[in-house]
Amino acid sequence: MTGKDATRRLSLGKSWVLAAAGFVVLIGGIVAWRQVTGGPQTAEAQAPVQQRQATQPRQAASGPLAAPAEEVAAPTRTAQKIQTVAVVNREPISREALGDEALRRHGEDVLESLLNRHLISMACQQKGIQITEADIDNEITNIAKKFGLSVDRWLGLLKEERNVSPGQYRREIIWPTLALRKLAESQLAVSDAEIQVEYEKHYGPKVKVRMISLSERGLAEELRAKAAANPESFADIAKDHSQDVNSAAARGLIPPVRKHIGNQEIEDTVFAMQPGEISPVLFVQGQYLIFKCEEHLAADQIPVNSLPAIRQRLTDVVRENKMRDAAGDIYEQLQNSAQIVNVFNDPGKSSKMPGVAATLNGQPVSIQELKEECISRHGVEVLDGEINRKILQQELTRRQLSVAEADLEAEIIRAADSFGFLTKEGQPDMEAWLKQVTEEQGVSVELYVRDAVWPTVALKKLVDNKVQITEDDITKGFAANYGERAQVLAVVLDSQRRAQEVWEMARRNPTEKFFGELARQYSIEPVSKNNDGQVPPIRKHGGQPTIENEAFKLQPGELSGIIATGNQYVILYSLGLTKPLIHSVEDVRDELVKELHEKKLRLAMAEEFERLRDNAQIDNFLANTTQAGKAYESAVRQQMQQRK
């Protein structure tokens, strides 16, 4: 049985290996952008490499399929050896419990990459290929140098921008890339002809052209004839008729056409044209294109002493491109010939092969190894969720409360009703809601209930008796939801000086039309800028009291003062107040009470969780963090004051 026959998700074809081989290109774009714009340096990025490695030393994967220790970049020592991964208010969370939860959430996806690496490792062993830790270090150093970064900053950038830890980067990106490179070594020879092609792409002759792009052949032929009769009109024709917005704005001008980097028919056509000549109509990728040759540009003049370095760089580019194609082909061959049995996703096989996640060519991959891989990759985030759950469970126990199955079902029914999932009879459709939410989030019902429903129910039990709806709440809620609105135009500015200038202009010509023109010209807020100052009507008690008070005081046609809010300055022009459709609070009292209770309940839940988390004593050994807790710190301060 092949991998494709044995499992739904383990056979990835070339996608996984191409992702690994192309990862440097992806993150390289981020480096280029960050070098232009600058960006914050995280504490991890700024910490010395040695310091991070001290808390994240390497460890070899376990199990019969594991590569030799010197051949694989491995997870952290913390992730491997510490059996108590956290202590929450003196109550431990075990490594075994964390492994179970990480496996439950990420086992299927992690098993894919684990088997992928084993598959490559087996091929390397068969050919006597070794990838040492020194090889991995050198590759990371060379990649960092390509982007002008230190290794430390490079690894920090990976963590910051792609949430890829140093260990994960070594194990899941660099190691497979190096292994596949060695497996494909015989296919990576670079010829002089290939280097010449690459040289012409970057430094060779090019043609400056203008282009007209159209979707109709008849119009294209008509405009081509008109341009051929009067080549000087080509730019105006492109501006008025070309359907390619960017080039039309530049009167048809596009970047010079180089050799070997685009459509071969276009290249052949424009390189054969003389300055001023108009091309035939070309049909390319669903568009009819016409070109005008402006001039032929000579190849770049490269100093002789720069040629060796350029040749080496171009050789690397060709080899890297070959590497991706060859690695993908080799990996596909390995998968097609592999015997993969997915035990983890098959309850029947799991009962017959306890403790086994999968077999690869007859060799077992253990559940324990898969757990460790899940912890290595996702342990920190999963542990944070388990710490939160532990804090809630402890508080429920302290107050002698509990979450029952009926509570969970009631919350799911409430959610279904709240989001409009109803049966034909108008009753909450729990099954339809569960199907929708689990498919959207890509989780099982079990995980949705554990990670979303249970914490919600737990927090509601902890705060429900604290939530009271007063008559004042109902009055304000009615005004906010059903009361009159202030219709205004607005200009939003980022400096008081500019706001004063705009206000003076508006004061001298206080008309709706002129104010809209000011908004279009000066407002920094997209909605008001793009809609001539129009913004959604302002309601009372909507969370912006300063703006609300000013808006509701204005008479139609009246201009506000300059309203400072945060670091912005707002000027309003009143269009008057809307007329409410509902006049009596009694008509909507029940609906209002329900909505207000839900809002106040959510706010109370967030505040209660924040309080519990802040007061908790947490030792997280996986993340190497410690929190004494506000209550503990307060008690210590009191004791110190008493001793004084």
XYZ file of C-alpha atoms in Angstrom:
644
model
C 0.000 0.000 0.000
C 1.379 3.403 -0.914
C 1.154 6.573 1.158
C -1.668 7.784 -1.080
C -3.708 4.642 -0.430
C -3.069 4.419 3.270
C -3.928 7.847 4.562
C -5.948 10.896 3.713
C -3.417 13.571 4.703
C 0.060 12.110 4.975
C 0.873 12.088 1.274
C 1.717 15.665 0.344
C 3.401 15.287 -3.024
C 5.817 18.140 -3.641
C 4.027 20.826 -1.625
C 5.742 20.209 1.711
C 9.261 19.977 0.352
C 8.800 22.964 -1.949
C 7.586 24.953 1.031
C 10.751 24.048 2.920
C 13.012 24.764 -0.034
C 11.293 28.089 -0.736
C 11.107 29.315 2.841
C 14.247 31.447 2.545
C 12.780 33.309 -0.432
C 9.588 34.054 1.506
C 11.293 35.339 4.619
C 13.836 37.158 2.470
C 11.081 39.418 1.211
C 10.222 40.238 4.799
C 13.864 41.040 5.512
C 14.015 43.435 2.588
C 10.874 45.205 3.765
C 12.014 45.405 7.374
C 15.395 46.783 6.314
C 13.606 49.586 4.453
C 10.977 50.370 7.073
C 12.778 49.367 10.231
C 10.892 47.459 12.901
C 10.800 46.546 16.544
C 13.346 44.129 17.837
C 11.876 41.587 20.169
C 13.572 40.582 23.374
C 14.300 37.207 21.790
C 15.876 38.844 18.779
C 18.077 41.000 20.984
C 19.144 38.233 23.365
C 22.492 36.583 22.629
C 22.315 33.340 20.675
C 24.193 31.541 23.411
C 21.646 32.596 25.993
C 18.707 31.259 23.967
C 20.550 28.058 23.172
C 21.201 27.559 26.859
C 17.452 27.328 27.400
C 16.832 25.541 24.087
C 19.638 23.009 23.580
C 19.296 20.376 20.921
C 18.040 16.883 21.451
C 17.670 14.006 19.046
C 14.293 12.604 18.110
C 13.495 9.293 19.760
C 12.064 6.111 18.255
C 13.287 3.492 15.795
C 13.124 5.878 12.861
C 15.068 8.696 14.496
C 18.121 9.942 12.660
C 21.451 9.769 14.514
C 21.813 12.554 17.080
C 24.387 14.456 15.061
C 22.158 14.460 11.999
C 19.056 16.269 13.193
C 18.183 19.601 14.707
C 16.018 18.780 17.665
C 13.615 20.253 20.185
C 14.616 21.911 23.384
C 15.953 20.172 26.456
C 13.199 21.870 28.432
C 10.606 20.312 26.129
C 12.215 16.875 26.476
C 13.191 16.319 30.101
C 11.050 18.379 32.459
C 8.144 16.236 33.575
C 6.314 19.016 35.433
C 5.869 21.672 32.774
C 4.057 24.227 34.926
C 2.818 24.877 38.447
C -0.346 26.953 38.899
C -1.124 28.058 42.447
C 1.013 25.136 43.689
C -0.856 22.642 41.500
C 1.326 20.974 38.838
C 0.599 20.351 35.168
C 2.424 17.246 34.001
C 4.253 16.735 30.772
C 2.027 13.752 30.064
C -1.114 15.891 30.351
C 0.392 18.564 28.112
C 1.388 15.905 25.581
C -2.159 14.571 25.487
C -3.605 18.028 24.848
C -0.992 18.950 22.233
C -1.608 15.606 20.516
C -5.358 16.148 20.579
C -5.024 19.523 18.843
C -2.088 19.078 16.511
C -1.339 15.368 16.218
C -2.643 14.899 12.698
C -0.727 17.828 11.182
C 2.467 17.158 13.122
C 2.425 13.493 12.118
C 2.650 14.586 8.490
C 5.876 16.537 8.929
C 7.316 13.930 11.303
C 6.860 11.173 8.716
C 8.155 13.467 5.991
C 11.418 13.927 7.860
C 11.668 10.230 8.656
C 11.154 9.433 4.983
C 14.004 11.734 3.975
C 16.171 10.431 6.833
C 15.723 6.841 5.662
C 16.763 7.805 2.122
C 19.842 9.558 3.503
C 20.785 6.538 5.585
C 20.476 4.271 2.563
C 22.899 6.491 0.625
C 25.244 7.091 3.539
C 24.415 10.814 3.670
C 24.865 12.646 6.962
C 23.682 16.141 7.865
C 25.605 17.289 10.897
C 24.838 20.045 13.352
C 27.827 21.910 11.900
C 26.247 21.678 8.430
C 23.055 23.203 9.795
C 24.947 25.958 11.620
C 26.860 26.842 8.450
C 23.694 26.937 6.348
C 21.942 29.248 8.794
C 25.007 31.499 8.938
C 25.182 31.679 5.131
C 21.485 32.486 4.814
C 21.742 35.223 7.442
C 24.747 36.706 5.607
C 22.785 36.826 2.340
C 20.431 39.298 3.972
C 23.109 41.208 5.835
C 21.954 39.967 9.240
C 23.589 38.311 12.198
C 22.441 34.761 12.962
C 20.831 36.045 16.129
C 18.805 38.694 14.297
C 17.850 36.248 11.547
C 16.510 33.710 14.032
C 14.728 36.478 15.892
C 13.093 37.655 12.672
C 11.849 34.142 11.919
C 10.245 33.974 15.345
C 8.857 37.475 15.140
C 7.426 37.352 11.612
C 6.578 33.672 11.100
C 6.460 32.296 14.660
C 9.137 29.761 13.755
C 11.392 28.928 16.691
C 15.137 28.320 16.177
C 14.679 24.615 16.927
C 11.761 24.297 14.539
C 13.689 26.172 11.859
C 16.664 23.835 12.183
C 14.561 20.699 12.300
C 11.760 21.399 9.840
C 13.308 23.792 7.314
C 17.094 23.607 7.232
C 17.596 19.891 7.870
C 15.173 18.709 5.122
C 16.572 21.301 2.710
C 20.162 20.151 3.239
C 19.190 16.489 3.107
C 17.262 16.869 -0.138
C 20.071 18.976 -1.576
C 22.521 16.126 -0.975
C 20.081 13.561 -2.311
C 19.697 15.672 -5.458
C 23.378 16.564 -5.728
C 23.898 14.757 -9.029
C 21.168 16.887 -10.621
C 22.515 20.260 -9.470
C 25.436 20.776 -11.859
C 25.325 24.238 -13.431
C 26.469 24.770 -17.028
C 27.988 27.887 -18.583
C 24.939 28.182 -20.830
C 22.632 28.291 -17.815
C 24.764 30.977 -16.173
C 24.671 32.977 -19.419
C 20.866 32.821 -19.484
C 20.739 34.049 -15.885
C 23.233 36.805 -16.711
C 21.073 38.008 -19.598
C 18.040 38.085 -17.322
C 19.715 40.503 -14.935
C 22.326 42.400 -16.962
C 21.631 41.758 -20.648
C 20.081 44.023 -23.287
C 16.471 45.123 -22.892
C 13.824 46.976 -24.835
C 11.923 50.040 -23.644
C 8.316 49.705 -24.834
C 4.796 51.017 -24.425
C 1.827 48.652 -24.291
C -1.920 48.680 -24.902
C -3.928 45.868 -23.285
C -7.493 45.083 -24.420
C -10.041 42.316 -23.972
C -11.656 42.569 -27.443
C -9.798 41.597 -30.601
C -11.823 43.870 -32.890
C -11.019 46.973 -30.840
C -7.392 45.873 -30.572
C -7.036 45.595 -34.361
C -8.736 48.971 -34.839
C -6.455 50.734 -32.339
C -3.385 48.954 -33.709
C -4.141 50.284 -37.202
C -4.639 53.786 -35.807
C -1.327 53.606 -33.904
C 0.527 52.223 -36.938
C -0.739 55.131 -39.020
C 0.483 57.617 -36.410
C 3.037 56.043 -34.026
C 3.321 59.310 -32.058
C -0.294 58.866 -30.925
C 0.426 55.502 -29.238
C 0.896 57.021 -25.760
C -2.420 58.879 -25.940
C -4.231 55.801 -27.243
C -2.782 53.739 -24.376
C -3.839 56.366 -21.847
C -7.402 56.550 -23.193
C -8.104 52.931 -24.113
C -5.740 50.450 -22.421
C -7.505 48.289 -19.843
C -4.314 47.746 -17.839
C -4.774 50.512 -15.273
C -1.154 50.866 -14.194
C 0.376 51.140 -17.654
C -2.485 53.335 -18.903
C -1.690 55.815 -16.134
C 1.898 55.891 -17.436
C 0.710 56.413 -21.031
C 1.450 52.784 -21.871
C 4.987 52.717 -20.499
C 5.941 49.439 -18.793
C 9.253 48.195 -17.331
C 11.790 47.346 -20.043
C 11.397 43.855 -21.489
C 14.351 41.580 -20.707
C 15.247 38.194 -22.104
C 14.258 34.897 -20.464
C 11.925 36.331 -17.811
C 8.485 36.541 -19.434
C 6.421 35.352 -22.354
C 8.660 34.105 -25.157
C 6.392 35.445 -27.926
C 6.487 38.942 -26.414
C 10.275 38.820 -26.018
C 10.821 37.631 -29.595
C 8.477 40.306 -30.938
C 9.843 43.349 -29.101
C 13.514 42.416 -29.552
C 12.899 42.179 -33.337
C 11.241 45.618 -33.500
C 12.899 48.896 -34.420
C 12.331 52.148 -32.470
C 8.951 53.645 -33.404
C 7.658 50.356 -34.813
C 4.225 49.020 -33.755
C 3.810 45.291 -33.126
C 1.037 43.055 -34.439
C -1.752 42.252 -31.977
C -0.579 39.465 -29.671
C -2.993 37.269 -27.710
C -1.422 36.474 -24.322
C -3.212 35.077 -21.267
C -6.657 36.210 -22.348
C -5.606 39.739 -23.365
C -4.898 41.336 -26.738
C -1.627 43.259 -26.508
C -0.033 45.878 -28.772
C 3.526 47.142 -28.260
C 5.454 50.133 -29.474
C 9.259 49.976 -29.383
C 10.721 53.154 -27.855
C 14.400 52.181 -27.859
C 16.817 49.282 -27.421
C 18.874 49.513 -24.240
C 22.368 48.056 -24.239
C 23.520 45.421 -21.779
C 24.823 46.714 -18.446
C 28.526 47.470 -18.316
C 29.948 45.334 -15.501
C 33.464 46.038 -14.145
C 35.762 43.094 -14.808
C 36.657 42.746 -11.138
C 32.946 42.314 -10.261
C 32.358 39.440 -12.676
C 33.592 36.561 -10.445
C 31.255 37.547 -7.607
C 28.339 37.997 -10.009
C 29.072 34.641 -11.630
C 29.064 32.950 -8.214
C 25.780 34.602 -7.238
C 24.131 33.608 -10.510
C 25.443 30.069 -10.136
C 23.815 29.921 -6.695
C 20.536 31.187 -8.168
C 20.520 28.537 -10.906
C 21.447 25.806 -8.433
C 18.717 26.919 -6.015
C 16.105 26.811 -8.786
C 17.292 23.364 -9.816
C 17.255 22.321 -6.200
C 13.563 23.069 -5.862
C 12.624 21.069 -8.949
C 14.936 18.160 -8.164
C 14.010 18.041 -4.475
C 10.322 17.981 -5.331
C 10.831 15.130 -7.792
C 12.954 13.114 -5.364
C 10.519 13.621 -2.529
C 7.604 12.562 -4.715
C 9.489 9.389 -5.675
C 10.167 8.651 -1.994
C 6.496 9.045 -1.117
C 5.261 6.976 -4.021
C 7.478 4.074 -2.991
C 6.807 4.401 0.757
C 4.567 2.031 2.690
C 2.667 4.343 5.072
C 0.043 3.106 7.508
C -1.755 5.827 9.434
C -2.628 4.301 12.786
C -3.296 7.585 14.604
C -6.359 8.467 12.514
C -7.817 4.940 12.473
C -9.496 3.741 15.708
C -9.495 0.146 14.480
C -5.756 0.107 13.802
C -5.069 2.006 17.045
C -6.723 -0.721 19.111
C -4.600 -3.370 17.396
C -1.351 -1.350 17.563
C -1.444 0.517 20.900
C 1.213 3.185 21.332
C 1.875 3.434 17.569
C 1.053 6.570 15.582
C 2.029 5.209 12.153
C 4.309 2.792 10.403
C 6.672 3.801 7.640
C 8.039 0.982 5.495
C 7.152 -1.406 8.292
C 8.884 0.573 11.057
C 6.721 2.070 13.821
C 6.564 5.723 14.811
C 5.429 5.823 18.425
C 2.656 7.930 19.895
C 5.168 9.112 22.484
C 7.481 10.442 19.789
C 4.531 12.174 18.154
C 3.578 13.709 21.508
C 7.083 15.054 21.979
C 7.044 16.506 18.477
C 3.697 18.188 19.220
C 5.105 19.627 22.446
C 8.219 20.810 20.658
C 6.210 22.673 18.052
C 3.055 23.724 19.901
C 3.748 23.078 23.569
C 4.060 26.689 24.699
C 0.738 27.801 23.218
C -1.116 24.668 24.354
C 0.352 24.978 27.850
C -0.852 28.568 28.112
C -4.377 27.357 27.393
C -4.060 24.595 29.984
C -2.818 27.102 32.561
C -5.895 29.233 31.919
C -8.126 26.191 32.255
C -6.416 25.212 35.497
C -6.963 28.708 36.932
C -10.688 28.548 36.138
C -11.048 25.020 37.488
C -9.336 25.991 40.736
C -11.678 28.952 41.229
C -14.745 26.793 40.509
C -13.559 24.293 43.097
C -12.863 27.022 45.649
C -16.427 28.337 45.268
C -17.878 24.809 45.184
C -19.167 25.262 41.645
C -18.995 22.861 38.710
C -19.700 22.718 34.974
C -22.122 19.982 33.995
C -22.934 18.529 30.589
C -26.316 20.255 30.732
C -24.548 23.608 31.208
C -22.396 22.999 28.135
C -25.389 22.017 26.023
C -27.335 25.077 27.173
C -24.440 27.363 26.141
C -24.241 25.744 22.694
C -27.994 26.225 22.263
C -27.641 29.873 23.354
C -24.858 30.403 20.789
C -26.936 28.793 18.030
C -29.857 31.067 18.875
C -27.636 34.158 19.139
C -26.097 33.591 15.687
C -29.421 32.820 14.029
C -29.093 29.053 13.579
C -32.761 28.056 13.871
C -34.874 25.123 12.771
C -37.979 25.511 10.604
C -39.959 25.654 13.822
C -37.882 28.612 15.035
C -35.955 26.659 17.665
C -32.140 26.853 18.087
C -30.469 24.352 15.735
C -27.556 23.055 17.804
C -26.374 20.545 15.198
C -26.220 23.121 12.405
C -24.332 25.543 14.644
C -21.791 22.902 15.696
C -21.231 21.928 12.071
C -20.664 25.554 11.056
C -18.374 26.589 13.907
C -16.204 23.473 13.869
C -15.740 23.619 10.096
C -14.841 27.308 10.271
C -12.289 26.755 13.042
C -11.040 23.420 11.717
C -11.578 21.624 15.033
C -13.596 18.718 16.339
C -16.750 19.189 18.406
C -14.811 17.866 21.387
C -12.150 20.561 21.044
C -14.689 23.314 20.426
C -16.517 22.364 23.607
C -13.310 22.067 25.624
C -11.577 25.220 24.398
C -14.505 27.594 23.813
C -17.705 26.388 25.466
C -16.305 25.137 28.789
C -14.326 28.329 29.629
C -17.364 30.435 28.708
C -19.655 28.444 30.978
C -17.073 28.433 33.785
C -16.683 32.222 33.691
C -20.430 32.762 33.515
C -20.867 30.698 36.658
C -18.179 32.771 38.382
C -19.709 36.170 37.524
C -23.381 35.685 36.675
C -24.691 36.793 40.072
C -22.646 39.993 39.814
C -24.429 41.237 36.685
C -27.390 43.506 37.363
C -29.391 45.506 34.817
C -30.634 48.837 36.190
C -33.258 51.215 34.853
C -30.441 53.601 33.986
C -28.843 50.843 31.873
C -32.160 50.323 30.057
C -32.630 54.043 29.466
C -29.137 54.428 28.037
C -29.467 51.238 26.030
C -32.744 52.419 24.528
C -31.190 55.754 23.564
C -28.157 54.019 22.041
C -30.111 51.433 20.076
C -33.392 53.126 19.214
C -32.928 56.832 19.905
C -32.239 59.696 17.534
C -28.901 59.914 15.733
C -26.772 62.908 14.868
C -26.100 63.058 11.144
C -22.809 64.830 10.487
C -19.981 65.312 8.059
C -16.526 64.920 9.570
C -12.933 65.816 8.877
C -10.316 63.884 10.877
C -6.802 65.346 11.142
C -3.561 64.309 12.807
C -2.260 67.679 14.006
C -3.814 70.587 15.844
C -2.151 73.064 13.518
C -3.670 71.486 10.414
C -7.016 71.180 12.203
C -6.962 74.930 12.949
C -6.236 75.692 9.288
C -9.072 73.465 8.047
C -11.483 74.837 10.668
C -10.739 78.410 9.546
C -11.437 77.478 5.921
C -14.698 75.762 6.894
C -15.753 78.741 9.036
C -15.278 81.140 6.122
C -17.437 78.982 3.808
C -19.807 76.983 6.073
C -21.617 75.016 3.375
C -22.159 71.276 3.134
C -20.542 71.064 -0.293
C -17.391 72.959 0.687
C -17.029 70.960 3.909
C -17.224 67.757 1.855
C -14.425 69.054 -0.375
C -12.306 69.784 2.716
C -12.909 66.233 3.960
C -11.920 64.760 0.615
C -8.727 66.820 0.547
C -7.578 66.790 4.164
C -9.226 64.000 6.199
C -6.903 61.163 7.212
C -9.794 58.801 7.995
C -10.722 56.652 4.944
C -14.539 56.678 5.293
C -14.886 60.459 5.607
C -12.191 61.092 2.992
C -13.743 58.818 0.377
C -17.343 59.903 1.026
C -17.043 63.701 1.058
C -17.100 63.778 4.842
C -20.076 61.454 5.335
C -19.747 59.072 8.280
C -22.248 56.736 9.990
C -24.779 58.639 12.153
C -23.563 59.180 15.708
C -25.639 57.638 18.508
C -25.746 58.445 22.189
C -23.776 56.276 24.628
C -21.804 54.772 21.764
C -18.428 55.011 23.513
C -17.222 58.437 22.284
C -18.751 60.875 24.777
C -16.763 63.934 23.673
C -17.765 63.591 20.020
C -21.322 62.569 20.940
C -21.887 65.595 23.186
C -20.629 67.989 20.510
C -22.598 66.318 17.690
C -25.926 66.424 19.549
C -25.481 70.104 20.520
C -25.082 71.290 16.937
C -27.899 72.778 14.880
C -28.255 71.853 11.175
C -25.603 73.669 9.149
C -23.580 74.494 12.257
C -19.836 73.840 12.525
C -18.303 72.301 15.636
C -15.150 73.401 17.328
C -11.978 71.325 17.062
C -12.573 68.123 19.060
C -9.416 66.484 20.428
C -9.773 62.713 20.763
C -6.696 60.624 21.409
C -3.994 61.812 19.020
C -6.488 63.005 16.414
C -8.543 66.145 15.887
C -12.107 66.079 14.540
C -14.273 68.812 13.003
C -18.002 68.157 12.525
C -20.622 69.750 10.274
C -24.194 69.047 11.396
C -26.870 67.763 9.013
C -29.460 67.482 11.796
C -30.952 64.664 13.871
C -32.751 61.531 12.683
C -36.275 60.690 13.837
C -36.532 57.484 15.933
C -38.959 54.799 14.760
C -39.599 53.361 18.227
C -40.688 55.803 20.917
C -41.507 53.611 23.921
C -38.909 51.636 25.840
C -41.630 49.166 26.848
C -41.956 48.000 23.250
C -38.413 46.591 23.320
C -37.717 46.144 27.046
C -37.285 42.359 26.980
C -34.948 42.464 23.993
C -32.951 45.302 25.553
C -32.567 43.524 28.881
C -31.347 40.388 27.119
C -28.801 42.304 25.032
C -27.579 44.453 27.932
C -27.228 41.449 30.204
C -25.116 39.659 27.581
C -22.859 42.690 27.095
C -22.370 43.295 30.821
C -21.863 39.586 31.364
C -19.109 39.434 28.724
C -17.394 42.451 30.253
C -17.615 40.946 33.738
C -16.246 37.636 32.436
C -13.235 39.362 30.889
C -12.568 41.336 34.075
C -12.913 38.243 36.256
C -10.540 36.206 34.133
C -8.005 39.032 34.109
C -8.264 39.249 37.897
C -7.790 35.499 38.357
C -4.861 35.389 35.938
C -3.144 38.400 37.533
C -3.523 36.961 41.029
C -2.336 33.455 40.096
C 1.100 32.142 40.985
C 2.382 30.599 37.759
C 5.686 28.871 37.065
C 5.843 28.009 33.369
C 8.936 25.855 32.885
C 8.333 25.412 29.163
C 8.386 29.161 28.502
C 10.841 29.850 31.358
C 8.538 32.414 32.968
C 7.434 32.986 36.556
C 4.566 35.058 37.935
C 4.254 35.552 41.686
C 0.705 36.898 41.478
C -0.611 40.243 42.667
C -2.169 38.785 45.804
C 1.122 37.170 46.803
C 3.099 40.312 46.053
C 0.667 42.383 48.126
C 0.978 39.976 51.057
C 4.778 40.152 50.878
C 4.687 43.958 50.888
C 2.398 43.970 53.923
C 4.716 41.608 55.814
C 7.702 43.789 55.010
C 5.877 46.892 56.211
C 4.868 45.145 59.447
C 8.474 44.148 60.104
C 9.530 47.772 59.745
